[in-house]
mmCIF file of C-alpha atoms and ligand atoms in Angstrom:
data_model
loop_
_atom_site.group_PDB
_atom_site.id
_atom_site.type_symbol
_atom_site.label_atom_id
_atom_site.label_comp_id
_atom_site.label_asym_id
_atom_site.label_seq_id
_atom_site.Cartn_x
_atom_site.Cartn_y
_atom_site.Cartn_z
ATOM 1 C CA UNK W 1 19.786 16.368 -14.912
ATOM 2 C CA UNK W 2 16.770 13.531 -15.444
ATOM 3 C CA UNK W 3 17.919 10.489 -16.980
ATOM 4 C CA UNK W 4 17.225 10.608 -20.653
ATOM 5 C CA UNK W 5 14.388 8.395 -21.448
ATOM 6 C CA UNK W 6 13.083 9.330 -25.005
ATOM 7 C CA UNK W 7 11.276 6.190 -25.709
ATOM 8 C CA UNK W 8 9.377 6.286 -22.453
ATOM 9 C CA UNK W 9 5.714 8.025 -21.773
ATOM 10 C CA UNK W 10 6.633 10.930 -19.442
ATOM 11 C CA UNK W 11 4.608 9.464 -16.522
ATOM 12 C CA UNK W 12 7.306 9.752 -13.889
ATOM 13 C CA UNK W 13 9.632 12.674 -12.974
ATOM 14 C CA UNK W 14 12.495 10.467 -12.624
ATOM 15 C CA UNK W 15 15.523 10.691 -10.247
ATOM 16 C CA UNK W 16 19.174 10.448 -12.163
ATOM 17 C CA UNK W 17 20.110 7.296 -10.620
ATOM 18 C CA UNK W 18 19.883 3.731 -11.988
ATOM 19 C CA UNK W 19 20.203 1.024 -9.739
ATOM 20 C CA UNK W 20 21.600 -2.265 -10.663
ATOM 21 C CA UNK W 21 22.111 -4.486 -7.401
ATOM 22 C CA UNK W 22 20.552 -4.685 -3.942
ATOM 23 C CA UNK W 23 20.670 -6.751 -0.879
ATOM 24 C CA UNK W 24 18.458 -6.647 2.113
ATOM 25 C CA UNK W 25 17.890 -2.397 2.768
ATOM 26 C CA UNK W 26 21.048 -1.565 0.590
ATOM 27 C CA UNK W 27 21.034 -0.768 -2.947
ATOM 28 C CA UNK W 28 24.142 -0.145 -5.512
ATOM 29 C CA UNK W 29 23.618 2.169 -8.462
ATOM 30 C CA UNK W 30 25.588 1.872 -11.761
ATOM 31 C CA UNK W 31 28.425 4.177 -10.601
ATOM 32 C CA UNK W 32 28.769 1.560 -7.651
ATOM 33 C CA UNK W 33 27.735 3.800 -5.181
ATOM 34 C CA UNK W 34 25.641 2.258 -1.657
ATOM 35 C CA UNK W 35 22.335 3.506 -0.852
ATOM 36 C CA UNK W 36 20.091 2.768 2.086
ATOM 37 C CA UNK W 37 16.480 2.206 0.910
ATOM 38 C CA UNK W 38 13.960 3.817 3.540
ATOM 39 C CA UNK W 39 10.997 3.467 0.760
ATOM 40 C CA UNK W 40 11.340 -0.190 -0.323
ATOM 41 C CA UNK W 41 10.100 0.374 -3.699
ATOM 42 C CA UNK W 42 7.056 2.173 -2.090
ATOM 43 C CA UNK W 43 6.246 -0.782 0.566
ATOM 44 C CA UNK W 44 6.884 -3.489 -1.931
ATOM 45 C CA UNK W 45 10.226 -5.128 -1.149
ATOM 46 C CA UNK W 46 9.376 -5.532 2.583
ATOM 47 C CA UNK W 47 11.700 -8.580 3.038
ATOM 48 C CA UNK W 48 14.562 -6.641 1.086
ATOM 49 C CA UNK W 49 16.361 -6.848 -2.071
ATOM 50 C CA UNK W 50 17.424 -10.095 -3.562
ATOM 51 C CA UNK W 51 16.011 -12.306 -0.749
ATOM 52 C CA UNK W 52 17.793 -15.608 -1.410
ATOM 53 C CA UNK W 53 14.823 -17.851 -0.577
ATOM 54 C CA UNK W 54 12.554 -15.625 -2.854
ATOM 55 C CA UNK W 55 15.306 -15.801 -5.709
ATOM 56 C CA UNK W 56 15.397 -19.686 -5.035
ATOM 57 C CA UNK W 57 11.685 -20.249 -5.408
ATOM 58 C CA UNK W 58 11.549 -17.692 -8.532
ATOM 59 C CA UNK W 59 14.256 -20.058 -10.100
ATOM 60 C CA UNK W 60 12.661 -23.443 -9.115
ATOM 61 C CA UNK W 61 9.090 -22.626 -10.345
ATOM 62 C CA UNK W 62 10.633 -20.839 -13.558
ATOM 63 C CA UNK W 63 12.166 -24.177 -14.564
ATOM 64 C CA UNK W 64 8.628 -25.861 -13.819
ATOM 65 C CA UNK W 65 5.848 -24.002 -14.854
ATOM 66 C CA UNK W 66 5.391 -20.405 -15.304
ATOM 67 C CA UNK W 67 1.776 -19.828 -16.727
ATOM 68 C CA UNK W 68 -1.199 -22.150 -17.884
ATOM 69 C CA UNK W 69 -4.827 -20.377 -17.228
ATOM 70 C CA UNK W 70 -7.232 -19.903 -14.703
ATOM 71 C CA UNK W 71 -9.087 -22.381 -17.027
ATOM 72 C CA UNK W 72 -7.296 -25.044 -14.906
ATOM 73 C CA UNK W 73 -6.297 -25.722 -11.485
ATOM 74 C CA UNK W 74 -3.488 -23.976 -10.127
ATOM 75 C CA UNK W 75 -2.375 -25.437 -6.706
ATOM 76 C CA UNK W 76 -0.173 -22.765 -5.557
ATOM 77 C CA UNK W 77 -2.570 -20.352 -6.291
ATOM 78 C CA UNK W 78 -5.438 -22.432 -3.873
ATOM 79 C CA UNK W 79 -2.596 -22.707 -1.467
ATOM 80 C CA UNK W 80 -1.746 -19.003 -1.237
ATOM 81 C CA UNK W 81 -5.506 -18.417 -1.523
ATOM 82 C CA UNK W 82 -6.087 -20.480 1.962
ATOM 83 C CA UNK W 83 -3.052 -19.284 3.565
ATOM 84 C CA UNK W 84 -4.464 -15.593 3.132
ATOM 85 C CA UNK W 85 -7.606 -16.356 3.817
ATOM 86 C CA UNK W 86 -6.507 -18.030 7.576
ATOM 87 C CA UNK W 87 -4.461 -15.004 7.868
ATOM 88 C CA UNK W 88 -7.098 -12.345 7.476
ATOM 89 C CA UNK W 89 -10.383 -13.998 8.450
ATOM 90 C CA UNK W 90 -11.712 -13.909 5.065
ATOM 91 C CA UNK W 91 -13.062 -16.889 2.802
ATOM 92 C CA UNK W 92 -12.208 -16.669 -0.982
ATOM 93 C CA UNK W 93 -9.499 -14.525 -3.067
ATOM 94 C CA UNK W 94 -9.176 -13.397 -6.391
ATOM 95 C CA UNK W 95 -5.684 -12.929 -7.567
ATOM 96 C CA UNK W 96 -4.796 -10.364 -10.165
ATOM 97 C CA UNK W 97 -1.625 -8.140 -10.689
ATOM 98 C CA UNK W 98 -1.707 -4.990 -9.041
ATOM 99 C CA UNK W 99 -3.192 -2.828 -6.291
ATOM 100 C CA UNK W 100 -5.829 -0.872 -8.787
ATOM 101 C CA UNK W 101 -6.806 -4.337 -10.134
ATOM 102 C CA UNK W 102 -7.384 -5.632 -6.780
ATOM 103 C CA UNK W 103 -9.281 -2.526 -6.001
ATOM 104 C CA UNK W 104 -11.408 -2.837 -9.391
ATOM 105 C CA UNK W 105 -12.084 -6.519 -7.920
ATOM 106 C CA UNK W 106 -13.594 -5.102 -4.774
ATOM 107 C CA UNK W 107 -15.712 -2.331 -6.691
ATOM 108 C CA UNK W 108 -16.971 -4.548 -9.077
ATOM 109 C CA UNK W 109 -18.226 -6.846 -5.916
ATOM 110 C CA UNK W 110 -19.587 -3.634 -4.362
ATOM 111 C CA UNK W 111 -21.797 -3.375 -8.127
ATOM 112 C CA UNK W 112 -22.998 -6.697 -7.670
ATOM 113 C CA UNK W 113 -24.117 -6.326 -3.988
ATOM 114 C CA UNK W 114 -25.909 -3.243 -5.065
ATOM 115 C CA UNK W 115 -27.800 -4.958 -7.614
ATOM 116 C CA UNK W 116 -28.680 -7.423 -4.874
ATOM 117 C CA UNK W 117 -30.044 -4.570 -2.713
ATOM 118 C CA UNK W 118 -31.754 -3.065 -6.197
ATOM 119 C CA UNK W 119 -30.272 -0.004 -5.581
ATOM 120 C CA UNK W 120 -30.406 1.990 -8.997
ATOM 121 C CA UNK W 121 -27.891 4.814 -8.172
ATOM 122 C CA UNK W 122 -25.454 2.891 -6.465
ATOM 123 C CA UNK W 123 -22.729 5.079 -4.505
ATOM 124 C CA UNK W 124 -19.294 3.800 -2.803
ATOM 125 C CA UNK W 125 -18.307 6.070 0.068
ATOM 126 C CA UNK W 126 -14.759 7.001 -0.291
ATOM 127 C CA UNK W 127 -12.361 9.466 1.694
ATOM 128 C CA UNK W 128 -10.984 12.684 0.910
ATOM 129 C CA UNK W 129 -7.329 12.302 0.442
ATOM 130 C CA UNK W 130 -7.400 8.675 -0.496
ATOM 131 C CA UNK W 131 -5.534 6.957 -3.028
ATOM 132 C CA UNK W 132 -6.968 3.596 -4.740
ATOM 133 C CA UNK W 133 -5.231 3.496 -7.947
ATOM 134 C CA UNK W 134 -4.583 4.553 -11.665
ATOM 135 C CA UNK W 135 -7.561 2.924 -13.513
ATOM 136 C CA UNK W 136 -10.556 4.703 -14.488
ATOM 137 C CA UNK W 137 -12.975 3.578 -11.134
ATOM 138 C CA UNK W 138 -10.145 3.635 -8.702
ATOM 139 C CA UNK W 139 -8.970 7.231 -9.942
ATOM 140 C CA UNK W 140 -12.346 8.237 -9.590
ATOM 141 C CA UNK W 141 -12.495 6.814 -6.396
ATOM 142 C CA UNK W 142 -9.068 8.509 -4.963
ATOM 143 C CA UNK W 143 -9.408 11.580 -3.347
ATOM 144 C CA UNK W 144 -6.853 13.689 -5.101
ATOM 145 C CA UNK W 145 -7.670 16.401 -7.703
ATOM 146 C CA UNK W 146 -4.287 16.055 -9.235
ATOM 147 C CA UNK W 147 -5.033 12.279 -9.991
ATOM 148 C CA UNK W 148 -8.147 13.309 -11.578
ATOM 149 C CA UNK W 149 -7.187 16.346 -13.821
ATOM 150 C CA UNK W 150 -7.386 15.496 -17.317
ATOM 151 C CA UNK W 151 -9.284 12.554 -17.254
ATOM 152 C CA UNK W 152 -12.716 13.835 -16.469
ATOM 153 C CA UNK W 153 -15.427 13.082 -17.091
ATOM 154 C CA UNK W 154 -14.569 11.015 -13.688
ATOM 155 C CA UNK W 155 -16.502 7.869 -13.266
ATOM 156 C CA UNK W 156 -19.743 8.172 -11.227
ATOM 157 C CA UNK W 157 -20.876 6.386 -8.114
ATOM 158 C CA UNK W 158 -18.586 7.415 -5.653
ATOM 159 C CA UNK W 159 -19.529 9.622 -2.555
ATOM 160 C CA UNK W 160 -16.624 11.332 -0.601
ATOM 161 C CA UNK W 161 -16.364 12.374 3.051
ATOM 162 C CA UNK W 162 -13.711 13.680 5.066
ATOM 163 C CA UNK W 163 -11.156 11.039 6.560
ATOM 164 C CA UNK W 164 -11.496 10.026 9.927
ATOM 165 C CA UNK W 165 -14.854 12.121 10.424
ATOM 166 C CA UNK W 166 -17.385 9.393 11.644
ATOM 167 C CA UNK W 167 -20.192 11.981 11.845
ATOM 168 C CA UNK W 168 -19.820 12.732 8.270
ATOM 169 C CA UNK W 169 -20.429 9.146 7.438
ATOM 170 C CA UNK W 170 -23.587 9.591 9.382
ATOM 171 C CA UNK W 171 -25.066 12.516 7.736
ATOM 172 C CA UNK W 172 -24.063 10.962 4.109
ATOM 173 C CA UNK W 173 -26.242 7.906 5.487
ATOM 174 C CA UNK W 174 -29.121 10.035 6.562
ATOM 175 C CA UNK W 175 -28.885 12.260 3.236
ATOM 176 C CA UNK W 176 -27.723 9.738 0.290
ATOM 177 C CA UNK W 177 -29.615 6.782 -0.503
ATOM 178 C CA UNK W 178 -28.130 4.240 -2.767
ATOM 179 C CA UNK W 179 -24.640 3.848 -0.604
ATOM 180 C CA UNK W 180 -23.926 0.041 -0.767
ATOM 181 C CA UNK W 181 -20.275 -0.026 0.226
ATOM 182 C CA UNK W 182 -17.273 2.109 2.131
ATOM 183 C CA UNK W 183 -13.909 1.801 0.671
ATOM 184 C CA UNK W 184 -11.181 3.098 3.065
ATOM 185 C CA UNK W 185 -7.367 2.929 3.713
ATOM 186 C CA UNK W 186 -6.419 1.944 7.750
ATOM 187 C CA UNK W 187 -3.279 4.464 6.982
ATOM 188 C CA UNK W 188 -3.468 6.794 4.163
ATOM 189 C CA UNK W 189 -0.241 6.351 2.377
ATOM 190 C CA UNK W 190 -0.228 8.429 -0.429
ATOM 191 C CA UNK W 191 -2.510 11.093 1.416
ATOM 192 C CA UNK W 192 0.479 11.998 3.533
ATOM 193 C CA UNK W 193 0.576 9.136 6.061
ATOM 194 C CA UNK W 194 -2.608 9.694 7.937
ATOM 195 C CA UNK W 195 -3.882 6.944 10.559
ATOM 196 C CA UNK W 196 -7.245 6.174 11.133
ATOM 197 C CA UNK W 197 -8.442 5.782 14.652
ATOM 198 C CA UNK W 198 -9.665 2.735 15.988
ATOM 199 C CA UNK W 199 -12.702 4.224 17.176
ATOM 200 C CA UNK W 200 -13.332 5.237 13.395
ATOM 201 C CA UNK W 201 -12.963 2.016 11.900
ATOM 202 C CA UNK W 202 -15.170 0.340 14.284
ATOM 203 C CA UNK W 203 -17.621 3.187 13.409
ATOM 204 C CA UNK W 204 -17.731 2.133 9.977
ATOM 205 C CA UNK W 205 -17.818 -1.162 10.739
ATOM 206 C CA UNK W 206 -21.394 -0.458 12.702
ATOM 207 C CA UNK W 207 -22.722 1.458 10.184
ATOM 208 C CA UNK W 208 -21.862 -1.103 7.600
ATOM 209 C CA UNK W 209 -23.427 -3.537 9.446
ATOM 210 C CA UNK W 210 -26.594 -1.614 10.353
ATOM 211 C CA UNK W 211 -27.257 -0.335 6.382
ATOM 212 C CA UNK W 212 -26.085 -3.502 4.893
ATOM 213 C CA UNK W 213 -23.277 -1.968 2.923
ATOM 214 C CA UNK W 214 -19.985 -3.802 2.160
ATOM 215 C CA UNK W 215 -17.148 -2.433 4.677
ATOM 216 C CA UNK W 216 -14.249 -2.840 1.887
ATOM 217 C CA UNK W 217 -10.554 -1.929 3.169
ATOM 218 C CA UNK W 218 -7.729 -1.076 0.860
ATOM 219 C CA UNK W 219 -4.521 -2.804 2.144
ATOM 220 C CA UNK W 220 -2.619 -2.405 -0.658
ATOM 221 C CA UNK W 221 0.106 -0.384 1.406
ATOM 222 C CA UNK W 222 -0.876 -1.216 4.803
ATOM 223 C CA UNK W 223 -1.115 -5.064 4.571
ATOM 224 C CA UNK W 224 1.410 -7.721 4.780
ATOM 225 C CA UNK W 225 3.084 -6.447 7.798
ATOM 226 C CA UNK W 226 3.715 -2.802 7.233
ATOM 227 C CA UNK W 227 1.993 -1.514 10.209
ATOM 228 C CA UNK W 228 3.068 -4.155 12.504
ATOM 229 C CA UNK W 229 0.305 -6.317 11.738
ATOM 230 C CA UNK W 230 -0.595 -8.606 9.158
ATOM 231 C CA UNK W 231 -2.987 -6.473 7.892
ATOM 232 C CA UNK W 232 -4.083 -2.655 9.275
ATOM 233 C CA UNK W 233 -7.492 -3.431 10.078
ATOM 234 C CA UNK W 234 -6.446 -5.655 12.812
ATOM 235 C CA UNK W 235 -5.402 -3.220 15.108
ATOM 236 C CA UNK W 236 -8.931 -1.692 15.377
ATOM 237 C CA UNK W 237 -10.088 -5.417 16.211
ATOM 238 C CA UNK W 238 -12.585 -4.972 13.333
ATOM 239 C CA UNK W 239 -13.598 -7.716 10.574
ATOM 240 C CA UNK W 240 -13.984 -6.242 6.872
ATOM 241 C CA UNK W 241 -16.068 -8.086 4.352
ATOM 242 C CA UNK W 242 -13.707 -7.304 1.706
ATOM 243 C CA UNK W 243 -10.052 -6.207 1.827
ATOM 244 C CA UNK W 244 -7.424 -5.736 -1.092
ATOM 245 C CA UNK W 245 -3.657 -6.364 -1.478
ATOM 246 C CA UNK W 246 -0.678 -6.107 -3.657
ATOM 247 C CA UNK W 247 2.608 -4.308 -2.874
ATOM 248 C CA UNK W 248 4.192 -6.095 -0.472
ATOM 249 C CA UNK W 249 2.645 -9.615 -1.413
ATOM 250 C CA UNK W 250 5.324 -10.502 -4.098
ATOM 251 C CA UNK W 251 8.357 -8.579 -2.586
ATOM 252 C CA UNK W 252 8.664 -7.103 -6.264
ATOM 253 C CA UNK W 253 7.048 -9.479 -8.128
ATOM 254 C CA UNK W 254 3.697 -8.294 -9.295
ATOM 255 C CA UNK W 255 0.592 -9.918 -7.438
ATOM 256 C CA UNK W 256 -2.623 -8.194 -6.293
ATOM 257 C CA UNK W 257 -5.142 -10.090 -4.363
ATOM 258 C CA UNK W 258 -8.869 -9.195 -3.587
ATOM 259 C CA UNK W 259 -10.366 -11.230 -0.496
ATOM 260 C CA UNK W 260 -13.968 -11.566 0.825
ATOM 261 C CA UNK W 261 -15.878 -13.042 3.115
ATOM 262 C CA UNK W 262 -19.292 -13.631 3.790
ATOM 263 C CA UNK W 263 -22.051 -12.777 1.161
ATOM 264 C CA UNK W 264 -19.441 -10.818 -0.729
ATOM 265 C CA UNK W 265 -17.437 -14.234 -1.223
ATOM 266 C CA UNK W 266 -20.287 -15.728 -3.068
ATOM 267 C CA UNK W 267 -21.076 -12.883 -5.548
ATOM 268 C CA UNK W 268 -18.849 -13.537 -8.313
ATOM 269 C CA UNK W 269 -19.811 -16.576 -10.468
ATOM 270 C CA UNK W 270 -18.008 -17.773 -13.784
ATOM 271 C CA UNK W 271 -18.112 -14.831 -16.474
ATOM 272 C CA UNK W 272 -18.040 -11.805 -14.161
ATOM 273 C CA UNK W 273 -14.445 -11.405 -13.310
ATOM 274 C CA UNK W 274 -11.244 -12.724 -14.634
ATOM 275 C CA UNK W 275 -7.353 -12.159 -15.188
ATOM 276 C CA UNK W 276 -5.143 -13.814 -17.562
ATOM 277 C CA UNK W 277 -1.946 -13.562 -15.395
ATOM 278 C CA UNK W 278 -3.547 -13.114 -12.446
ATOM 279 C CA UNK W 279 -2.545 -15.805 -9.726
ATOM 280 C CA UNK W 280 -0.214 -17.933 -12.101
ATOM 281 C CA UNK W 281 1.988 -20.756 -10.923
ATOM 282 C CA UNK W 282 5.029 -18.221 -10.408
ATOM 283 C CA UNK W 283 3.169 -15.540 -8.613
ATOM 284 C CA UNK W 284 1.176 -17.684 -6.432
ATOM 285 C CA UNK W 285 4.501 -19.381 -5.353
ATOM 286 C CA UNK W 286 6.394 -16.409 -5.110
ATOM 287 C CA UNK W 287 3.314 -15.300 -2.516
ATOM 288 C CA UNK W 288 3.537 -18.374 -0.733
ATOM 289 C CA UNK W 289 7.466 -17.983 -0.204
ATOM 290 C CA UNK W 290 6.932 -14.282 1.327
ATOM 291 C CA UNK W 291 4.214 -15.558 3.600
ATOM 292 C CA UNK W 292 6.621 -18.315 4.688
ATOM 293 C CA UNK W 293 9.466 -15.907 5.281
ATOM 294 C CA UNK W 294 7.114 -13.355 7.119
ATOM 295 C CA UNK W 295 5.519 -16.241 9.416
ATOM 296 C CA UNK W 296 8.974 -17.644 10.348
ATOM 297 C CA UNK W 297 10.963 -14.606 10.852
ATOM 298 C CA UNK W 298 8.093 -12.944 12.867
ATOM 299 C CA UNK W 299 8.534 -9.892 10.079
ATOM 300 C CA UNK W 300 5.007 -8.152 11.289
ATOM 301 C CA UNK W 301 6.577 -8.315 14.819
ATOM 302 C CA UNK W 302 9.566 -6.516 13.689
ATOM 303 C CA UNK W 303 8.188 -4.078 11.753
ATOM 304 C CA UNK W 304 5.952 -3.269 15.008
ATOM 305 C CA UNK W 305 9.429 -2.969 17.042
ATOM 306 C CA UNK W 306 11.571 -1.235 14.367
ATOM 307 C CA UNK W 307 8.596 1.295 13.550
ATOM 308 C CA UNK W 308 8.420 2.342 17.194
ATOM 309 C CA UNK W 309 11.910 2.723 17.513
ATOM 310 C CA UNK W 310 12.045 4.963 14.035
ATOM 311 C CA UNK W 311 9.293 6.941 15.152
ATOM 312 C CA UNK W 312 10.420 7.542 18.342
ATOM 313 C CA UNK W 313 13.840 8.610 17.371
ATOM 314 C CA UNK W 314 12.909 10.874 14.735
ATOM 315 C CA UNK W 315 10.482 12.530 17.327
ATOM 316 C CA UNK W 316 13.731 12.865 19.464
ATOM 317 C CA UNK W 317 16.167 14.065 16.830
ATOM 318 C CA UNK W 318 13.806 16.361 15.213
ATOM 319 C CA UNK W 319 12.636 17.766 18.470
ATOM 320 C CA UNK W 320 12.181 22.074 18.006
ATOM 321 C CA UNK W 321 12.865 21.886 14.206
ATOM 322 C CA UNK W 322 11.318 24.907 12.961
ATOM 323 C CA UNK W 323 9.575 23.609 9.955
ATOM 324 C CA UNK W 324 8.124 20.480 10.993
ATOM 325 C CA UNK W 325 4.668 20.366 11.804
ATOM 326 C CA UNK W 326 3.956 16.706 12.733
ATOM 327 C CA UNK W 327 5.863 13.185 12.753
ATOM 328 C CA UNK W 328 3.232 10.489 12.458
ATOM 329 C CA UNK W 329 2.909 6.818 11.915
ATOM 330 C CA UNK W 330 2.149 3.330 12.287
ATOM 331 C CA UNK W 331 4.520 0.564 12.189
ATOM 332 C CA UNK W 332 7.159 1.275 9.562
ATOM 333 C CA UNK W 333 5.023 3.841 7.502
ATOM 334 C CA UNK W 334 6.323 7.102 9.127
ATOM 335 C CA UNK W 335 5.350 10.522 7.917
ATOM 336 C CA UNK W 336 7.277 13.682 8.677
ATOM 337 C CA UNK W 337 4.857 16.919 7.407
ATOM 338 C CA UNK W 338 6.848 20.169 6.948
ATOM 339 C CA UNK W 339 5.055 23.591 6.870
ATOM 340 C CA UNK W 340 6.133 24.049 3.233
ATOM 341 C CA UNK W 341 6.677 21.777 0.119
ATOM 342 C CA UNK W 342 9.684 19.762 -0.030
ATOM 343 C CA UNK W 343 9.713 17.872 -3.143
ATOM 344 C CA UNK W 344 13.620 18.892 -3.800
ATOM 345 C CA UNK W 345 14.339 16.765 -0.631
ATOM 346 C CA UNK W 346 14.144 13.429 -2.382
ATOM 347 C CA UNK W 347 16.811 14.423 -4.713
ATOM 348 C CA UNK W 348 19.225 15.871 -1.976
ATOM 349 C CA UNK W 349 18.737 12.595 0.065
ATOM 350 C CA UNK W 350 19.877 10.551 -2.757
ATOM 351 C CA UNK W 351 22.669 12.593 -3.791
ATOM 352 C CA UNK W 352 24.017 13.685 -0.073
ATOM 353 C CA UNK W 353 22.971 11.086 2.181
ATOM 354 C CA UNK W 354 22.453 8.125 -0.174
ATOM 355 C CA UNK W 355 19.402 7.462 1.317
ATOM 356 C CA UNK W 356 15.976 6.750 -0.695
ATOM 357 C CA UNK W 357 13.271 8.619 0.597
ATOM 358 C CA UNK W 358 9.621 10.061 -0.801
ATOM 359 C CA UNK W 359 7.843 13.155 -0.710
ATOM 360 C CA UNK W 360 3.995 12.744 -0.777
ATOM 361 C CA UNK W 361 1.244 15.523 -1.103
ATOM 362 C CA UNK W 362 4.293 17.893 -1.470
ATOM 363 C CA UNK W 363 4.924 18.505 2.327
ATOM 364 C CA UNK W 364 5.451 15.219 4.041
ATOM 365 C CA UNK W 365 8.634 13.153 3.509
ATOM 366 C CA UNK W 366 7.367 9.539 3.609
ATOM 367 C CA UNK W 367 9.475 6.638 5.215
ATOM 368 C CA UNK W 368 8.487 3.036 4.388
ATOM 369 C CA UNK W 369 11.710 0.932 4.896
ATOM 370 C CA UNK W 370 11.949 -2.881 4.261
ATOM 371 C CA UNK W 371 10.422 -4.799 7.332
ATOM 372 C CA UNK W 372 13.669 -6.608 8.085
ATOM 373 C CA UNK W 373 15.449 -3.305 8.789
ATOM 374 C CA UNK W 374 17.423 -3.893 11.898
ATOM 375 C CA UNK W 375 18.036 -1.306 14.658
ATOM 376 C CA UNK W 376 21.352 -0.181 13.406
ATOM 377 C CA UNK W 377 19.565 0.602 9.865
ATOM 378 C CA UNK W 378 16.735 2.200 11.769
ATOM 379 C CA UNK W 379 18.867 4.423 13.482
ATOM 380 C CA UNK W 380 21.010 5.331 10.277
ATOM 381 C CA UNK W 381 17.882 6.292 8.642
ATOM 382 C CA UNK W 382 16.966 8.809 11.350
ATOM 383 C CA UNK W 383 20.550 9.998 11.491
ATOM 384 C CA UNK W 384 20.456 11.034 7.739
ATOM 385 C CA UNK W 385 16.999 12.428 7.935
ATOM 386 C CA UNK W 386 18.128 14.793 10.370
ATOM 387 C CA UNK W 387 21.499 15.669 8.634
ATOM 388 C CA UNK W 388 19.296 16.098 5.653
ATOM 389 C CA UNK W 389 16.816 18.310 7.032
ATOM 390 C CA UNK W 390 19.496 20.630 9.248
ATOM 391 C CA UNK W 391 21.138 21.082 5.919
ATOM 392 C CA UNK W 392 18.381 22.006 4.303
ATOM 393 C CA UNK W 393 17.104 24.438 6.762
ATOM 394 C CA UNK W 394 16.099 27.502 4.986
HETATM 395 C C1 PLP R 1 -0.449 1.763 -4.340
HETATM 396 C C2 PLP R 1 -1.596 1.988 -3.882
HETATM 397 C C3 PLP R 1 -2.772 1.526 -4.803
HETATM 398 C C4 PLP R 1 -2.502 1.153 -6.145
HETATM 399 O O1 PLP R 1 -1.386 0.010 -6.356
HETATM 400 P P1 PLP R 1 -0.789 -0.326 -8.030
HETATM 401 O O2 PLP R 1 -0.251 -1.849 -7.788
HETATM 402 O O3 PLP R 1 0.059 0.736 -8.274
HETATM 403 O O4 PLP R 1 -1.987 -0.280 -8.813
HETATM 404 C C5 PLP R 1 -4.055 1.219 -4.413
HETATM 405 N N1 PLP R 1 -4.276 1.487 -3.150
HETATM 406 C C6 PLP R 1 -3.240 2.149 -2.189
HETATM 407 C C7 PLP R 1 -3.730 2.218 -0.772
HETATM 408 C C8 PLP R 1 -1.816 2.038 -2.634
HETATM 409 O O5 PLP R 1 -1.106 2.352 -1.797
#
């Protein structure tokens, strides 16, 4: 039975569980039951729930100053921008409050770039199966008909090609005038945990150089250590022109960022873009605190090691399971694709295994454990998944 939510818009099919407390990778519901969290609020609480240093930073900053305005200097924002640029190779940051807003920012940069190029009908190249958000521009960029349905007419200016297919991009470049940018995820999370090949990302970079397109990488889910590096693009040794971040950047505090370098970093001038809340002292300080902890505790490295362990463990335990089509992943982004829709597993995992999982694209179990998981917790996740799939075998 779903939780009664008569005064909430019906945007989510909610599980009948409410959590009241968390610690690290553990959660407790209002009945006192303990759970293991293998989704981290969809790649958000990467450092675990109730991290004491983040809680302390929030409390201290709340007692000093929450908000002023971007009309004034905000030293924590400048500090966070500087650190993110140093980590990513970008030059300037714009702060906002979500992944969709970060991508809106990138798409606005693409439009300014288009006008510089004199493109009358600018097109941003986007991928099948992609996910970029729920606002009008980002839902149009998203390659999932279920996200579009009911909201047509879609915003024009997006050209869609298959993911991981560089020939399709070459063909688009030859056939379509007006392409000004590429927007791509290093791993498609919502799209079923599909990993871009290094050659593909390098190929995109090459085409962007050749044609003067902006290479824009959506790191909202893959960024902040999730794939075992600070950013997903690093594995391919390519340098984007624009990257977008959100989810893990605030460990649950809402913050997003669009980072850019080169020409893209200089496109905005006062009046082009803005955000009331974006990068306020509290949000920026939390972002700095997240970076401090990630850096000191070698979180991306832990994600790489634990991700390898989880993938190998699942592949071994689930070998020969008749309904499994593929087990794939990168760092602590892992997908188990089944040969049938399996959305009911989310509820079964909660009730029977006290394990939080998600199912994406109807057939793929997606695991996004906190990046602070230790080996024992990783093993516990695969034991519970194995038991879940054995019991649920049709
Ligand atoms: C979650 C996600 C978004 C949207 O982020 P919101 O904060 O929900 O707006 C955009 N892109 C990717 C790749 C995501 O995973």
